[in-house]
Each structure stands twice: as C-alpha cells, then as structure tokens.
Amino acid sequence: MFNLPVHAMTGKENKKADPPNIIVIFADDLGYGDLSVFGHPTISTPNLDRMAFEGQKWTNFYVAAPVCTPSRAGLLTGRLPIRSGMSSDKRRVLFPDSKGGLPQSEITIARALKGNGYQTAAIGKWHLGHLSPHLPTDHGFDSYFGIPYSNDMDKVEKTDHYTLAEEERYQAYNVPLMRDKEIVERPADQRTITRRYTEEAVGKIKEFGKDPFFIYLAHNLPHIPLFRSAEFRDQSLAGIYGDVIEEIDWSVGQILEALKAEGVAENTLVVFTSDNGPWHVFRTHGGTAGPLRGAKGGTFEGGMREPTVFWWPEGIQPGVVRDMATTMDLLPTFCAITGTDLPDDRIYDGYDISPLLRGTGKSERETVFYYRGQQVYAVRKGDYKAHFITQLEYGNPTAHPVTQPPVPLENTATVLETPLLYNVNVDPGERFDIAADHPEIIAEIRAVMETHKAGIEPVENQLEK
C-alpha cells in the first residue's frame, strides 16, 4: 500500500537544475530551552541564533520517539519506528550486545538521495546497529566516521553513572570510534570528539565540491557523560553543560563558514535539531526543556518537542514557523526539493514541508503520535493533546530529584480511565488539565488514535535480537 501523505511531492517535474546540498545536524539529548535563541539565559549560541535569524525557527517541531534509537530510525526513514521494528517495550534502544539494527528493506534519506546522484556521508552517533548489514555504509552512506551507539555504553568502571557524570574520564567508557566498518580508536577520546566530527564535516564539504551532497552529522553530545575540548573548558556561564553546547554551536559556525568558503552556502539547506529532550536527573549535567513539561524518555512535550532551525539562503523564507512538523517530514521534503523519487510500496509518516520553507503554504500535518516503545501514550491533534497512558521519564528520580513538576517514584505505566487533555498552544507546559470541559475532544482524538493503531502491521522487532 502506498500512503505518502503529500501530493505529487516526489516527481521528476520538481527537479531543479542545481539541486540543493543538504546537511542535517542532530544533537543528542538537547533540551527545548538549551539554545539562547530558544530562551536560555546563560548559554551563548551565536551561530545557531544567526541561523534562526537568517532562516527559520520552528517552535512546534517533534521527533519520532523520546529516546535515541527509534528517534533516529524515524528521521532517516520518514516512518514511525514501529513500522521498521526499531522500537520495543523491553529494550528501548540498541545496546553493544544487540544483534539487530535498521533493516535493509528500509530506505534512508541517504539511500534515496544517492540514487539521485548525491554524495553522502554519515558522521557521529549512529545507534541503528553497530554490526553489518546495519551500519551507515550499508544504508546508502558513502562513508562513516563516528561512535556507533551512545557514549555512555561499554562502561568498564564500576563507578555509578551519577558520579562519573561529575568527572571527565573518557577511559571509563570503552566505546569504539569507527571509520566506515573498522574500529580506529578504542576507547574513543571523547574530549575531542566534537572537534573531530567538525573537522570531518568540513573536510567532506571541501571534498564534495560543487556536486550535490547530503551530510548527516549526529553529535554524541550533550548526552551524558559530558566532554569538551580544552579550548571550551570553563568558557560558558552555564558550566560544563554550557561548554558542551557552546562547542556544538562553534561546530555549526565552522560548517557554515566552510560552505561559504566553497561557494555553496546559498544553495545548501542546513537543519539543526535534537533526537529527544534532556536528561533531568544529572544535576547541572542535563539540559532544560524550558517552558515544556517532561524530559528524555517520556511523552510530555519536553521529551519530544525539539529546538529546530532551518537555514537555506537561496530557498527559505525567513521567520518563525509555528506549524507542526516532525523529523519524519525531512525525507519527503528532501525528496521534493531534489526531485528524488521514492518507492510507492510502503507507508510513510512524513509530509512535504517545503511550502513552509519557501513561505508559500501551510503544513499538512494535523496529528503527532507520541510513542513510548510500541505503545501510543499520547496524541496531539491541532491545538489539543490527550494523554492516554503516563509514565516517568528516563532516570532515577530518587538519586537527584529535580523533576518539575513533581512526579511519583514508581516508574510504571498508568492507563488513565479519564485521559489528560491540554491545549498545548495555550498551555505548552501541560499544567492545566481541561479533560472535564471537553469530553468531545477526547473522543475525537481517541478515534484518531484507534484508526492509526489499526493500520499498524506487526514487523520483526530488531531491538530485542
């Protein structure tokens, strides 16, 4: 069945003489309120701020899941991760002992664009399978340089994560640094990882020259444990977390300067966002969701609504965009602006948002499904969001109880007899439940959810292999 929720978006008639270059910069565990352009009072992000002022700042941009692996699967395939077997109720992400990964049957952004003559490179965190045939070079990327999963895995010290979060011993984590399919450093020296990813990206921009390219740069940070280069140590007013974010912002600046130096900046689309919300239990080592409730791992807004910026001098209408969109919209949008065809043998969950980029139209997206594992916990339709199941976010709230608002300590799923209902435009912090006043809206959203669930076909689960 073909169910691409866009109209004639991938036809050859859309192809331009000079298709744009595309760079996606994906942070790890960055909170909605962690950039100065999104309201942080002490973290300085001048390069991202400039991107937002020259391009577009998106205030209602979501990810496919509130944790790493399924979120990344959703971005690269344009499909909810449950459709590719990349979500699980038992193991929420892939681990170093996992045998599974993104199936070869999936079509990534890289594979789609490569079929249309694009050069492709993956840099940074992958987390969609560290064994072949699940690596980036198995999925349409010409090259890969990075850490294949989270930077807190392969932990070799008995010291607990909370204590290690206060230190910067990269040797405590025996994570590998890979070049294509080979390990080139272990443990990876994470103190310089952001700088080295940046150098790799700049090198690729120079190498690719005038031919169209797609670069996927997925930082390992600000995921715990935090590391920063010597040049950024104690430079931020916001402590080590601020140092890490400001180095990522520096990285963005280096990439923009390289595009200008190579004469390709005008026709390059750069997208910056994050895979999920911030940790909320690591004291000053985690970020903030700003005005939003919740954090990484959960389905309140702070877990899945991300700070997002689009920059494309030649093709974008600058401004603030308040329409709803998700990372799953990137694949169909990229195909639309490059004239790339997609197979019509599968369901896509993304929409072409290029009219929003160009300032010529509105978003077709009316709903966002908030998955936790393989279950729909909440649904947003228009202004309103209904929670049908609630559960704590990631982390141990008994260690450093800094959650806001307060939550119970039992981390179990609660199916609500009466769902919670919020108008998340009026009340983005999800503080005022209005379910009693609008049972008809809950019924409408429940019907949308049930119709959606009925259309999900079971597939082999990759995370439980």
GROMACS .gro file of C-alpha atoms in nm:
model
  465
    1MET     CA    1   0.000   0.000   0.000
    2PHE     CA    2   0.127   0.346  -0.089
    3ASN     CA    3   0.033   0.612   0.163
    4LEU     CA    4   0.266   0.907   0.118
    5PRO     CA    5   0.076   1.194   0.283
    6VAL     CA    6   0.186   1.453   0.031
    7HIS     CA    7   0.062   1.542  -0.314
    8ALA     CA    8   0.288   1.474  -0.613
    9MET     CA    9   0.587   1.562  -0.399
   10THR     CA   10   0.849   1.329  -0.541
   11GLY     CA   11   0.802   1.359  -0.915
   12LYS     CA   12   1.081   1.442  -1.156
   13GLU     CA   13   0.896   1.757  -1.253
   14ASN     CA   14   1.016   1.912  -0.925
   15LYS     CA   15   1.381   1.864  -1.009
   16LYS     CA   16   1.586   2.183  -1.039
   17ALA     CA   17   1.896   2.241  -1.248
   18ASP     CA   18   2.100   2.282  -0.932
   19PRO     CA   19   1.955   2.062  -0.658
   20PRO     CA   20   2.044   2.182  -0.308
   21ASN     CA   21   2.304   2.032  -0.081
   22ILE     CA   22   2.158   1.912   0.249
   23ILE     CA   23   2.314   1.891   0.595
   24VAL     CA   24   2.129   1.756   0.899
   25ILE     CA   25   2.294   1.836   1.234
   26PHE     CA   26   2.141   1.619   1.506
   27ALA     CA   27   2.225   1.683   1.872
   28ASP     CA   28   2.179   1.414   2.138
   29ASP     CA   29   1.957   1.491   2.443
   30LEU     CA   30   1.937   1.865   2.377
   31GLY     CA   31   1.650   2.034   2.560
   32TYR     CA   32   1.396   2.270   2.405
   33GLY     CA   33   1.532   2.554   2.619
   34ASP     CA   34   1.906   2.490   2.577
   35LEU     CA   35   1.981   2.743   2.300
   36SER     CA   36   1.992   3.117   2.351
   37VAL     CA   37   1.758   3.166   2.056
   38PHE     CA   38   1.511   2.939   2.237
   39GLY     CA   39   1.540   3.133   2.560
   40HIS     CA   40   1.837   3.004   2.761
   41PRO     CA   41   1.966   3.295   2.971
   42THR     CA   42   2.332   3.193   3.007
   43ILE     CA   43   2.423   2.955   2.720
   44SER     CA   44   2.560   3.151   2.424
   45THR     CA   45   2.481   3.008   2.078
   46PRO     CA   46   2.555   3.292   1.832
   47ASN     CA   47   2.588   3.069   1.525
   48LEU     CA   48   2.257   2.891   1.580
   49ASP     CA   49   2.098   3.225   1.666
   50ARG     CA   50   2.221   3.364   1.334
   51MET     CA   51   2.089   3.058   1.152
   52ALA     CA   52   1.748   3.120   1.309
   53PHE     CA   53   1.750   3.491   1.223
   54GLU     CA   54   1.858   3.429   0.864
   55GLY     CA   55   1.644   3.119   0.827
   56GLN     CA   56   1.354   2.975   1.023
   57LYS     CA   57   1.299   2.898   1.389
   58TRP     CA   58   1.044   2.618   1.434
   59THR     CA   59   0.856   2.611   1.765
   60ASN     CA   60   0.636   2.302   1.717
   61PHE     CA   61   0.886   2.053   1.577
   62TYR     CA   62   0.880   1.695   1.707
   63VAL     CA   63   1.079   1.374   1.689
   64ALA     CA   64   0.951   1.021   1.627
   65ALA     CA   65   1.029   0.895   1.979
   66PRO     CA   66   1.167   1.027   2.310
   67VAL     CA   67   1.481   0.807   2.303
   68CYS     CA   68   1.778   0.757   2.071
   69THR     CA   69   1.735   0.451   1.850
   70PRO     CA   70   1.371   0.485   1.741
   71SER     CA   71   1.409   0.861   1.702
   72ARG     CA   72   1.697   0.818   1.459
   73ALA     CA   73   1.513   0.548   1.266
   74GLY     CA   74   1.217   0.783   1.224
   75LEU     CA   75   1.433   1.067   1.094
   76LEU     CA   76   1.623   0.864   0.838
   77THR     CA   77   1.328   0.661   0.703
   78GLY     CA   78   1.037   0.906   0.724
   79ARG     CA   79   0.841   0.633   0.904
   80LEU     CA   80   0.733   0.568   1.259
   81PRO     CA   81   0.992   0.330   1.409
   82ILE     CA   82   0.725   0.072   1.488
   83ARG     CA   83   0.692   0.016   1.114
   84SER     CA   84   1.058  -0.087   1.081
   85GLY     CA   85   1.090  -0.293   1.400
   86MET     CA   86   1.304  -0.020   1.557
   87SER     CA   87   1.103   0.023   1.878
   88SER     CA   88   1.050  -0.205   2.175
   89ASP     CA   89   0.872  -0.212   2.510
   90LYS     CA   90   1.155  -0.423   2.657
   91ARG     CA   91   1.476  -0.268   2.525
   92ARG     CA   92   1.408   0.089   2.431
   93VAL     CA   93   1.737   0.134   2.243
   94LEU     CA   94   2.008  -0.083   2.089
   95PHE     CA   95   2.299  -0.189   2.312
   96PRO     CA   96   2.652  -0.317   2.241
   97ASP     CA   97   2.522  -0.674   2.274
   98SER     CA   98   2.237  -0.617   2.028
   99LYS     CA   99   2.246  -0.816   1.705
  100GLY     CA  100   1.972  -0.627   1.523
  101GLY     CA  101   1.950  -0.291   1.354
  102LEU     CA  102   1.781  -0.092   1.083
  103PRO     CA  103   1.658  -0.350   0.826
  104GLN     CA  104   1.797  -0.347   0.475
  105SER     CA  105   1.441  -0.318   0.346
  106GLU     CA  106   1.422   0.040   0.480
  107ILE     CA  107   1.501   0.334   0.253
  108THR     CA  108   1.706   0.600   0.428
  109ILE     CA  109   1.747   0.962   0.322
  110ALA     CA  110   2.099   0.871   0.211
  111ARG     CA  111   1.987   0.577   0.000
  112ALA     CA  112   1.712   0.780  -0.165
  113LEU     CA  113   1.938   1.076  -0.247
  114LYS     CA  114   2.229   0.857  -0.352
  115GLY     CA  115   2.001   0.708  -0.615
  116ASN     CA  116   1.959   1.061  -0.750
  117GLY     CA  117   2.332   1.128  -0.782
  118TYR     CA  118   2.408   1.267  -0.436
  119GLN     CA  119   2.733   1.214  -0.247
  120THR     CA  120   2.659   1.104   0.110
  121ALA     CA  121   2.842   1.097   0.443
  122ALA     CA  122   2.744   0.998   0.797
  123ILE     CA  123   2.937   1.148   1.086
  124GLY     CA  124   2.887   1.088   1.458
  125LYS     CA  125   2.643   0.877   1.654
  126TRP     CA  126   2.459   0.611   1.454
  127HIS     CA  127   2.275   0.389   1.704
  128LEU     CA  128   2.086   0.193   1.440
  129GLY     CA  129   2.301  -0.118   1.460
  130HIS     CA  130   2.678  -0.147   1.508
  131LEU     CA  131   2.715  -0.466   1.305
  132SER     CA  132   2.691  -0.509   0.929
  133PRO     CA  133   2.446  -0.504   0.748
  134HIS     CA  134   2.314  -0.230   0.975
  135LEU     CA  135   2.596   0.024   0.957
  136PRO     CA  136   2.574   0.358   0.772
  137THR     CA  137   2.771   0.230   0.474
  138ASP     CA  138   2.512  -0.048   0.443
  139HIS     CA  139   2.234   0.212   0.423
  140GLY     CA  140   2.335   0.448   0.144
  141PHE     CA  141   2.619   0.643   0.303
  142ASP     CA  142   2.945   0.654   0.109
  143SER     CA  143   3.144   0.695   0.430
  144TYR     CA  144   3.109   0.687   0.807
  145PHE     CA  145   3.314   0.832   1.091
  146GLY     CA  146   3.180   0.814   1.442
  147ILE     CA  147   3.072   0.624   1.753
  148PRO     CA  148   2.811   0.360   1.662
  149TYR     CA  149   2.598   0.398   1.975
  150SER     CA  150   2.558   0.610   2.289
  151ASN     CA  151   2.870   0.749   2.454
  152ASP     CA  152   2.777   0.604   2.797
  153MET     CA  153   2.778   0.244   2.674
  154ASP     CA  154   3.062  -0.007   2.708
  155LYS     CA  155   3.113   0.122   3.060
  156VAL     CA  156   3.415  -0.051   3.214
  157GLU     CA  157   3.434   0.120   3.554
  158LYS     CA  158   3.217   0.015   3.847
  159THR     CA  159   3.163   0.377   3.944
  160ASP     CA  160   2.798   0.469   3.901
  161HIS     CA  161   2.684   0.697   3.617
  162TYR     CA  162   2.585   0.976   3.854
  163THR     CA  163   2.934   1.001   4.000
  164LEU     CA  164   3.101   0.968   3.659
  165ALA     CA  165   2.881   1.250   3.532
  166GLU     CA  166   3.077   1.482   3.761
  167GLU     CA  167   3.408   1.373   3.606
  168GLU     CA  168   3.561   1.362   3.258
  169ARG     CA  169   3.728   1.021   3.235
  170TYR     CA  170   3.668   0.904   2.880
  171GLN     CA  171   3.855   0.581   2.965
  172ALA     CA  172   3.558   0.477   3.179
  173TYR     CA  173   3.364   0.407   2.859
  174ASN     CA  174   3.523   0.166   2.612
  175VAL     CA  175   3.322   0.296   2.318
  176PRO     CA  176   3.471   0.248   1.971
  177LEU     CA  177   3.538   0.516   1.711
  178MET     CA  178   3.479   0.376   1.362
  179ARG     CA  179   3.589   0.467   1.013
  180ASP     CA  180   3.340   0.303   0.774
  181LYS     CA  181   3.327  -0.053   0.915
  182GLU     CA  182   3.657  -0.058   1.103
  183ILE     CA  183   3.734   0.045   1.462
  184VAL     CA  184   4.013   0.303   1.453
  185GLU     CA  185   4.023   0.405   1.820
  186ARG     CA  186   3.906   0.244   2.144
  187PRO     CA  187   3.821   0.392   2.380
  188ALA     CA  188   3.733   0.697   2.178
  189ASP     CA  189   3.881   1.012   2.329
  190GLN     CA  190   3.554   1.194   2.375
  191ARG     CA  191   3.724   1.513   2.492
  192THR     CA  192   3.793   1.594   2.127
  193ILE     CA  193   3.501   1.418   1.962
  194THR     CA  194   3.301   1.729   1.873
  195ARG     CA  195   3.607   1.892   1.720
  196ARG     CA  196   3.693   1.581   1.519
  197TYR     CA  197   3.337   1.543   1.390
  198THR     CA  198   3.353   1.906   1.282
  199GLU     CA  199   3.682   1.858   1.101
  200GLU     CA  200   3.536   1.554   0.924
  201ALA     CA  201   3.230   1.751   0.813
  202VAL     CA  202   3.439   2.044   0.688
  203GLY     CA  203   3.665   1.801   0.505
  204LYS     CA  204   3.368   1.641   0.333
  205ILE     CA  205   3.232   1.978   0.223
  206LYS     CA  206   3.567   2.054   0.061
  207GLU     CA  207   3.591   1.706  -0.091
  208PHE     CA  208   3.240   1.713  -0.239
  209GLY     CA  209   3.293   2.045  -0.412
  210LYS     CA  210   3.016   2.160  -0.645
  211ASP     CA  211   2.842   1.822  -0.684
  212PRO     CA  212   2.528   1.779  -0.467
  213PHE     CA  213   2.579   1.615  -0.128
  214PHE     CA  214   2.400   1.504   0.186
  215ILE     CA  215   2.580   1.507   0.523
  216TYR     CA  216   2.423   1.361   0.836
  217LEU     CA  217   2.616   1.493   1.139
  218ALA     CA  218   2.483   1.337   1.460
  219HIS     CA  219   2.669   1.460   1.768
  220ASN     CA  220   2.714   1.225   2.064
  221LEU     CA  221   2.659   1.519   2.298
  222PRO     CA  222   2.515   1.662   2.520
  223HIS     CA  223   2.430   1.301   2.613
  224ILE     CA  224   2.584   1.210   2.950
  225PRO     CA  225   2.882   1.180   3.010
  226LEU     CA  226   2.980   1.531   2.906
  227PHE     CA  227   3.314   1.613   2.743
  228ARG     CA  228   3.454   1.930   2.587
  229SER     CA  229   3.774   2.034   2.415
  230ALA     CA  230   4.035   2.221   2.615
  231GLU     CA  231   3.950   2.544   2.432
  232PHE     CA  232   3.594   2.533   2.565
  233ARG     CA  233   3.665   2.434   2.923
  234ASP     CA  234   3.505   2.680   3.167
  235GLN     CA  235   3.412   2.920   2.889
  236SER     CA  236   3.036   2.920   2.945
  237LEU     CA  237   2.844   3.094   3.219
  238ALA     CA  238   2.634   2.777   3.233
  239GLY     CA  239   2.911   2.542   3.349
  240ILE     CA  240   3.018   2.221   3.177
  241TYR     CA  241   2.679   2.173   3.009
  242GLY     CA  242   2.705   2.520   2.864
  243ASP     CA  243   3.062   2.450   2.749
  244VAL     CA  244   2.940   2.144   2.558
  245ILE     CA  245   2.654   2.330   2.389
  246GLU     CA  246   2.875   2.625   2.302
  247GLU     CA  247   3.127   2.389   2.137
  248ILE     CA  248   2.846   2.239   1.931
  249ASP     CA  249   2.746   2.593   1.833
  250TRP     CA  250   3.109   2.661   1.735
  251SER     CA  251   3.090   2.347   1.521
  252VAL     CA  252   2.783   2.484   1.344
  253GLY     CA  253   2.974   2.805   1.274
  254GLN     CA  254   3.266   2.614   1.126
  255ILE     CA  255   3.033   2.425   0.892
  256LEU     CA  256   2.860   2.744   0.775
  257GLU     CA  257   3.198   2.909   0.712
  258ALA     CA  258   3.315   2.606   0.511
  259LEU     CA  259   3.002   2.623   0.296
  260LYS     CA  260   3.071   2.991   0.225
  261ALA     CA  261   3.439   2.929   0.155
  262GLU     CA  262   3.349   2.660  -0.100
  263GLY     CA  263   3.090   2.885  -0.264
  264VAL     CA  264   2.798   2.651  -0.195
  265ALA     CA  265   2.630   2.818   0.103
  266GLU     CA  266   2.349   2.983  -0.092
  267ASN     CA  267   2.212   2.652  -0.217
  268THR     CA  268   2.268   2.439   0.094
  269LEU     CA  269   1.985   2.352   0.332
  270VAL     CA  270   2.107   2.307   0.690
  271VAL     CA  271   1.872   2.162   0.952
  272PHE     CA  272   1.958   2.162   1.323
  273THR     CA  273   1.755   1.970   1.582
  274SER     CA  274   1.789   1.700   1.850
  275ASP     CA  275   1.689   1.335   1.890
  276ASN     CA  276   1.488   1.384   2.211
  277GLY     CA  277   1.460   1.601   2.520
  278PRO     CA  278   1.713   1.646   2.801
  279TRP     CA  279   1.815   1.428   3.092
  280HIS     CA  280   1.654   1.568   3.405
  281VAL     CA  281   1.833   1.378   3.679
  282PHE     CA  282   2.201   1.468   3.637
  283ARG     CA  283   2.204   1.798   3.825
  284THR     CA  284   2.382   2.059   3.612
  285HIS     CA  285   2.492   1.797   3.356
  286GLY     CA  286   2.149   1.775   3.198
  287GLY     CA  287   1.963   2.034   2.996
  288THR     CA  288   1.629   2.206   3.025
  289ALA     CA  289   1.305   2.175   2.836
  290GLY     CA  290   1.239   2.544   2.903
  291PRO     CA  291   0.864   2.608   2.937
  292LEU     CA  292   0.778   2.249   2.848
  293ARG     CA  293   0.695   1.970   3.092
  294GLY     CA  294   0.887   1.645   3.087
  295ALA     CA  295   1.221   1.518   2.963
  296LYS     CA  296   1.402   1.244   2.773
  297GLY     CA  297   1.222   0.912   2.769
  298GLY     CA  298   0.875   1.050   2.831
  299THR     CA  299   0.580   1.162   2.622
  300PHE     CA  300   0.512   1.500   2.777
  301GLU     CA  301   0.620   1.782   2.546
  302GLY     CA  302   0.972   1.814   2.688
  303GLY     CA  303   1.056   1.463   2.574
  304MET     CA  304   0.969   1.503   2.207
  305ARG     CA  305   0.938   1.872   2.109
  306GLU     CA  306   1.280   1.994   2.000
  307PRO     CA  307   1.456   2.326   1.930
  308THR     CA  308   1.479   2.332   1.550
  309VAL     CA  309   1.632   2.567   1.295
  310PHE     CA  310   1.624   2.557   0.912
  311TRP     CA  311   1.874   2.763   0.708
  312TRP     CA  312   1.885   2.786   0.329
  313PRO     CA  313   1.978   3.132   0.192
  314GLU     CA  314   1.858   3.064  -0.160
  315GLY     CA  315   1.542   2.874  -0.083
  316ILE     CA  316   1.393   2.974   0.251
  317GLN     CA  317   1.155   3.247   0.364
  318PRO     CA  318   1.296   3.372   0.700
  319GLY     CA  319   1.069   3.381   1.001
  320VAL     CA  320   0.925   3.189   1.294
  321VAL     CA  321   0.722   2.881   1.199
  322ARG     CA  322   0.457   2.763   1.444
  323ASP     CA  323   0.305   2.488   1.228
  324MET     CA  324   0.350   2.131   1.347
  325ALA     CA  325   0.618   1.917   1.183
  326THR     CA  326   0.840   1.622   1.274
  327THR     CA  327   1.175   1.473   1.178
  328MET     CA  328   0.979   1.219   0.970
  329ASP     CA  329   0.889   1.508   0.739
  330LEU     CA  330   1.253   1.552   0.639
  331LEU     CA  331   1.278   1.260   0.398
  332PRO     CA  332   0.972   1.353   0.188
  333THR     CA  333   1.073   1.720   0.197
  334PHE     CA  334   1.427   1.645   0.083
  335CYS     CA  335   1.289   1.428  -0.197
  336ALA     CA  336   1.053   1.707  -0.302
  337ILE     CA  337   1.322   1.976  -0.325
  338THR     CA  338   1.570   1.749  -0.506
  339GLY     CA  339   1.329   1.576  -0.745
  340THR     CA  340   1.402   1.236  -0.592
  341ASP     CA  341   1.152   0.953  -0.636
  342LEU     CA  342   1.052   0.724  -0.350
  343PRO     CA  343   0.913   0.372  -0.393
  344ASP     CA  344   0.536   0.351  -0.355
  345ASP     CA  345   0.540   0.013  -0.179
  346ARG     CA  346   0.525   0.135   0.181
  347ILE     CA  347   0.357   0.378   0.418
  348TYR     CA  348   0.541   0.698   0.500
  349ASP     CA  349   0.454   0.908   0.802
  350GLY     CA  350   0.610   1.229   0.676
  351TYR     CA  351   0.476   1.527   0.485
  352ASP     CA  352   0.643   1.759   0.238
  353ILE     CA  353   0.703   2.080   0.434
  354SER     CA  354   0.886   2.262   0.154
  355PRO     CA  355   0.593   2.506   0.111
  356LEU     CA  356   0.657   2.617   0.470
  357LEU     CA  357   1.026   2.659   0.398
  358ARG     CA  358   0.953   2.872   0.095
  359GLY     CA  359   0.674   3.065   0.264
  360THR     CA  360   0.417   2.956   0.006
  361GLY     CA  361   0.190   2.727   0.208
  362LYS     CA  362   0.094   2.565   0.534
  363SER     CA  363   0.174   2.228   0.693
  364GLU     CA  364  -0.050   1.933   0.609
  365ARG     CA  365   0.025   1.774   0.945
  366GLU     CA  366  -0.269   1.768   1.184
  367THR     CA  367  -0.154   1.500   1.428
  368VAL     CA  368   0.151   1.386   1.623
  369PHE     CA  369   0.163   1.039   1.780
  370TYR     CA  370   0.370   1.014   2.098
  371TYR     CA  371   0.507   0.661   2.110
  372ARG     CA  372   0.685   0.511   2.407
  373GLY     CA  373   0.823   0.182   2.281
  374GLN     CA  374   0.547   0.023   2.075
  375GLN     CA  375   0.257   0.191   2.253
  376VAL     CA  376   0.087   0.519   2.174
  377TYR     CA  377   0.085   0.712   2.503
  378ALA     CA  378  -0.050   1.043   2.374
  379VAL     CA  379  -0.182   1.209   2.060
  380ARG     CA  380  -0.182   1.572   1.955
  381LYS     CA  381  -0.447   1.688   1.708
  382GLY     CA  382  -0.433   2.055   1.628
  383ASP     CA  383  -0.417   2.260   1.946
  384TYR     CA  384  -0.510   1.972   2.175
  385LYS     CA  385  -0.310   1.684   2.318
  386ALA     CA  386  -0.459   1.387   2.504
  387HIS     CA  387  -0.255   1.154   2.726
  388PHE     CA  388  -0.399   0.801   2.742
  389ILE     CA  389  -0.104   0.644   2.929
  390THR     CA  390   0.150   0.817   3.154
  391GLN     CA  391   0.487   0.703   3.286
  392LEU     CA  392   0.803   0.856   3.430
  393GLU     CA  393   1.080   0.977   3.205
  394TYR     CA  394   1.431   0.831   3.195
  395GLY     CA  395   1.644   0.842   3.504
  396ASN     CA  396   1.629   0.757   3.871
  397PRO     CA  397   1.434   1.033   4.046
  398THR     CA  398   1.547   0.909   4.388
  399ALA     CA  399   1.911   0.993   4.311
  400HIS     CA  400   1.878   1.360   4.226
  401PRO     CA  401   1.508   1.453   4.244
  402VAL     CA  402   1.497   1.761   4.025
  403THR     CA  403   1.191   1.676   3.815
  404GLN     CA  404   0.944   1.955   3.762
  405PRO     CA  405   0.659   1.925   3.824
  406PRO     CA  406   0.696   1.659   4.098
  407VAL     CA  407   0.625   1.301   3.992
  408PRO     CA  408   0.572   0.978   4.189
  409LEU     CA  409   0.869   0.747   4.228
  410GLU     CA  410   0.703   0.436   4.080
  411ASN     CA  411   0.815   0.410   3.719
  412THR     CA  412   0.521   0.212   3.586
  413ALA     CA  413   0.279   0.278   3.305
  414THR     CA  414  -0.061   0.403   3.414
  415VAL     CA  415  -0.353   0.364   3.175
  416LEU     CA  416  -0.579   0.656   3.252
  417GLU     CA  417  -0.951   0.594   3.291
  418THR     CA  418  -1.003   0.960   3.202
  419PRO     CA  419  -0.726   1.087   2.973
  420LEU     CA  420  -0.543   1.411   3.045
  421LEU     CA  421  -0.619   1.686   2.798
  422TYR     CA  422  -0.420   2.003   2.733
  423ASN     CA  423  -0.432   2.286   2.484
  424VAL     CA  424  -0.058   2.285   2.417
  425ASN     CA  425  -0.063   2.619   2.240
  426VAL     CA  426  -0.228   2.795   2.534
  427ASP     CA  427  -0.058   2.570   2.789
  428PRO     CA  428   0.270   2.429   2.644
  429GLY     CA  429   0.380   2.331   2.996
  430GLU     CA  430   0.084   2.089   3.024
  431ARG     CA  431  -0.013   2.224   3.365
  432PHE     CA  432  -0.390   2.263   3.336
  433ASP     CA  433  -0.593   1.952   3.257
  434ILE     CA  434  -0.911   2.050   3.072
  435ALA     CA  435  -1.047   1.699   3.013
  436ALA     CA  436  -1.362   1.759   3.221
  437ASP     CA  437  -1.457   2.052   2.997
  438HIS     CA  438  -1.402   1.880   2.662
  439PRO     CA  439  -1.504   1.512   2.654
  440GLU     CA  440  -1.592   1.554   2.286
  441ILE     CA  441  -1.231   1.645   2.202
  442ILE     CA  442  -1.101   1.341   2.389
  443ALA     CA  443  -1.345   1.122   2.196
  444GLU     CA  444  -1.228   1.273   1.867
  445ILE     CA  445  -0.861   1.222   1.949
  446ARG     CA  446  -0.926   0.867   2.073
  447ALA     CA  447  -1.091   0.784   1.741
  448VAL     CA  448  -0.784   0.917   1.556
  449MET     CA  449  -0.559   0.702   1.773
  450GLU     CA  450  -0.764   0.384   1.725
  451THR     CA  451  -0.773   0.430   1.349
  452HIS     CA  452  -0.397   0.480   1.347
  453LYS     CA  453  -0.329   0.173   1.561
  454ALA     CA  454  -0.550  -0.042   1.339
  455GLY     CA  455  -0.325   0.044   1.043
  456ILE     CA  456   0.000  -0.072   1.206
  457GLU     CA  457   0.115  -0.412   1.079
  458PRO     CA  458   0.344  -0.621   1.305
  459VAL     CA  459   0.707  -0.650   1.191
  460GLU     CA  460   1.010  -0.832   1.328
  461ASN     CA  461   1.144  -0.650   1.631
  462GLN     CA  462   1.508  -0.552   1.584
  463LEU     CA  463   1.578  -0.418   1.934
  464GLU     CA  464   1.508  -0.749   2.107
  465LYS     CA  465   1.750  -0.957   1.899
   0.00000   0.00000   0.00000
